[in-house]
Every structure is written in C-alpha cells, then in structure tokens.
C-alpha cells in the first residue's frame, strides 16, 4: 500500500484512523485470496462480519507517499469468530521497520433480509475450511 495525501494530517503523518482502513483493506484482500468475498451468501443467508473489538499500537509514523506492507495473521478461529493480527511494515525489505501492530475480532452474523437484524452464526464451511489459526511467534 502507499500512504496517500488524503490519509495524512496537517503534519503530513498518516492520521490514526487510517491504520484501521489499512487493516480492513488487507482483510478483504485475504478473503479474495481464498476465492471468497467479505460480502458473501451462505445459501440464501447474507453473511456479515461486524467488528466487535479492534486495537492498534503505533510504533513509527507513516508519511505521505511512503510504501508499506501489511501482514495479516489469523490468531484465533472460533466457530463464530475470527481474530486477526496485523503488522504494518515500512522501509526496505532488508531492513523493515514495524510501524503499526493491530488486531481485529469479527463475529460471523446472518442478516435477516426483511428486518436487517443480525444474529451470530457459525462461519460458513466455504470459509472455515480454508482458514487455520497460526500460533503467534514469541
């Protein structure tokens, strides 16, 4: 990803909520890498993944036009929820600097077409069978 001008504040540093945008864009790319979409159906049911917990630690500033690499690791997979860890790296591949460490927990929900209400449900098999949690490295 490249840090765009619209992502920065008056000091030219990436404004903090854009870290969550980088995480979300990476999550969507992860789903696409599995041949799926974050906007999915399980049979007739529309499935969604609302965030129930997010956090972020800022380690180094990111500035306009800087290129970053975002790594997503599935830390935990439960029957109805996924927790991801995100690492945003800047700098050259031989000497990268960790700029952001974040995490996100999502819960799988089925959405009622008529009322729009959501109810927690098991991860669709098409998703669950493609994902394994990875033990975090010390």
PDB file of C-alpha atoms in Angstrom, residues 15 20 46 52 55-56 65-66 93 115 117:
ATOM      1  CA  UNK A  15      -3.919  10.150  10.567  1.00  0.00           C
ATOM      2  CA  UNK A  20      -7.859   0.608  10.662  1.00  0.00           C
ATOM      3  CA  UNK A  46     -26.480 -12.938   3.685  1.00  0.00           C
ATOM      4  CA  UNK A  52     -16.516  -6.491  17.932  1.00  0.00           C
ATOM      5  CA  UNK A  55      -6.939  -2.194  18.769  1.00  0.00           C
ATOM      6  CA  UNK A  56      -3.822  -0.611  17.413  1.00  0.00           C
ATOM      7  CA  UNK A  65       3.952   8.534  -0.396  1.00  0.00           C
ATOM      8  CA  UNK A  66       5.604   6.005   1.890  1.00  0.00           C
ATOM      9  CA  UNK A  93      12.735  -5.446   2.635  1.00  0.00           C
ATOM     10  CA  UNK A 115     -35.746  -6.636   9.302  1.00  0.00           C
ATOM     11  CA  UNK A 117     -31.358  -7.740  12.227  1.00  0.00           C
TER      12      UNK A 117
END
